[in-house]
Amino acid sequence: MPDLDIREIHLLRGPNIWANYPVMEAWVDLGSLKDTGSDEVPGFNERLKSWLPGMIEHRCSVGERGGFFQRLDRGTYPAHILEHVTLELQTMAGHPLGFGKARETCVEGLYKVIVRYLDEVVVQECLRTARELLLAAYTGGEFDVASEVTRLQDVVDNNALGPSTKAIVDAAKERGIPWRRLQEGRSLIQLGQGVKQRRIWTAETDRTGAIAEYIAQDKDLTRTILKQSGVPVPQGRVVTDADDAWEAAGDVGLPVVVKPTDGNHGRGVFIDLSTREQVTESYKQALNEGSGVMVERFIPGVDHRLLVVGSKMIAANRGEPACVVGNGKMNVRDLIESQLNSDPRRGTRDETPWSIINTVDDIDPTMIVDLQKQGHDLTTIPREGERVLVWRFANPSVDVTDEVHPSIREHVVVAAKTAGLDICGIDVVCRDIGRPLEEQGGALVEINASPGLNIHLKPAVGQGRPVGEAIVDMLFPEGEDGRIPVIGITGTHGKTTATKLVAHLLKSTGKFLGVSHSDGLQFGERHAESKQGDRLFGTQGVLLHPWTEIAICETSAESIILEGVGYDRCQIGVVLNVGTEHLGLGYIDTLEQMTKVKRCVVDVVLPGGTAVLNADDPLVAGMAEYSKGSVVFFSRDPGNATLAAHRSSGGRAVWVKDEVIHLAEGETERRLCALDDVSLPVTGHFAFHLESVLAAVATAWVCGVADAAIVEGLRSDD
């Protein structure tokens, strides 16, 4: 069998030399395939095109539809093909992304395959599956694409962000709010940084209180406090046994609803019950779904789900009960499969607006009760034309947001506030959502914490609503982006010294500093030992700390090459120098490549931010053109031509002249202090410290630290 060995996989979770978003970089040994073009293997291209016809959309370097297929026909190499197949499998699994590259290394036959991803587990599974597919295509073997795609879709469902969380994250990204998944496979998300961060878990936030969730879970308590707040609710009470349930039914009046006191998702809720037998049997079923049972007056009408975010009703959907029509030949189970479950809008995945109705395993007992009321079960054959209600609690999937009466909007907001929930889904039963509940006998029947958002994002009928945006707007009012100032510092020599000195100089701001460097982590005055302080771990640590007001992060070449930069954007990006010491790491073999590595810190400077660059190092000075913000140059040479040109155009600079540190903005310059005033040795054997000092001075200046405070910091020991 041909070689196609995946040697290593590196997940570059932050900005990197390939892109400013996460990518997977796989090191792949092509082995005996290294010189084999796609046009040299009989049947290879035909097999690949037939298995993955969607790759006709890959434009590749040709720049037009079918471009990649043209490359296949002309002859292209395995690493390039592996890149495209991995991307296509991601698309088929539900993650359509278009960025990828394949680049050779200095080792013969060893290539880097780079692919953008949304989920770390998904992209790795797609890569491994792509390898198996290619091996089958090269050898003429069989490959079951459909079953593999189904498996990959399951991987997506089990690992990727669900639709509710994704909607919130997408809305945050649209507003430029940084985000981070705190645990793989979970929907626990940090939005923002440091002291400005917020957290969500699906449709719950860090301000969704445990008390509020307890209230919402206790259906009888919810009903009681809503009634006291003037919100229309059904009459009812908790019951102790089946006999008490029938007695309660008599008290509230038939027909009634029997349901668990703490159930969810409509399970164990039996409605429109009119006989003692029905109430007794429903009591037993409801008890299996919760810790207690309650009986309520049945409210005639249609189920609606209304979403409240903060102090606003954001979206509303109407439920559509699932029904089948008999043909005199098929039983109810088969009718469900042919008329309902065959609808492409139904499925087991979160993306579908309607759910599959289970007819074999995990059958909802409420469906059985509804069928029995109509004289049916799953095996009976309805007569031709007979309409049979299968499931009352079908997904609310018709958008009616614009139809909701103002008084109902007010009721649901009051209900949410009464329960104490910042986000909730409220179930309302009424005949017409456009009329007041009081005049039609409608009522609020349930409050749900952590409501699903997908029914509002993708209703089966009607307009999707921007519910993710509404939640982000609640968490981050207009004008806020959740960012704190981030200072990224890189270079070959002096990074740690510069990072510590910047932190020392910024103490005068009175801000809580989170600092990460190769000697560990620093939170305010507390030092935490860490061998990964200059890696992604350390950077994420200072951005995670809830008190951090300014983050100062040493960013090593190793971190950038193997993990990506630990922040998506920075206010200040500092580059000290580019040397040869780390060449060879991650197959970065030339100074040109290493320059691109170090430049990542400059690439992510925010508009309005600043790049602090060494004018004495041409490789560093050349990064100025990549800064989206302003540039401050520093130099040990007062005659530096780059410095002079920068000043002539009004730029800021820091340099040494006659053993004195000077600052300038354009042609206006001033003396800061003599080198003798600097406590850190910067002459003789310690001359290399001078770059770190000048960079730190420039950074403090950009941060608004007064000259006197900078001088005091330089003179004092830390």
mmCIF file of C-alpha atoms in Angstrom, residues 23 30 41 92 99 165 249 255 336 346 357 435 445-446 464 491 506 517 523 534 592 683 700:
data_model
loop_
_atom_site.group_PDB
_atom_site.id
_atom_site.type_symbol
_atom_site.label_atom_id
_atom_site.label_comp_id
_atom_site.label_asym_id
_atom_site.label_seq_id
_atom_site.Cartn_x
_atom_site.Cartn_y
_atom_site.Cartn_z
ATOM 1 C CA VAL A 23 -5.977 26.132 11.294
ATOM 2 C CA LEU A 30 4.176 11.108 1.287
ATOM 3 C CA VAL A 41 -2.420 6.633 -11.566
ATOM 4 C CA MET A 92 -20.082 17.385 3.848
ATOM 5 C CA PHE A 99 -9.036 27.837 3.291
ATOM 6 C CA THR A 165 -24.207 28.364 21.294
ATOM 7 C CA ALA A 249 -59.417 17.363 38.433
ATOM 8 C CA PRO A 255 -60.732 18.586 31.080
ATOM 9 C CA ILE A 336 -45.610 8.339 10.416
ATOM 10 C CA ARG A 346 -37.198 16.380 10.189
ATOM 11 C CA ILE A 357 -40.907 11.011 15.727
ATOM 12 C CA ARG A 435 -55.258 38.905 21.032
ATOM 13 C CA VAL A 445 -48.164 27.293 31.162
ATOM 14 C CA GLU A 446 -44.397 26.949 31.615
ATOM 15 C CA GLY A 464 -35.524 33.418 11.278
ATOM 16 C CA GLY A 491 11.688 38.491 19.403
ATOM 17 C CA LEU A 506 2.807 49.920 33.927
ATOM 18 C CA HIS A 517 6.476 35.096 30.310
ATOM 19 C CA PHE A 523 -1.406 38.229 38.511
ATOM 20 C CA ASP A 534 5.352 32.176 27.114
ATOM 21 C CA GLU A 592 12.485 34.942 5.926
ATOM 22 C CA THR A 683 26.316 48.548 28.621
ATOM 23 C CA ALA A 700 4.840 52.551 28.382
#
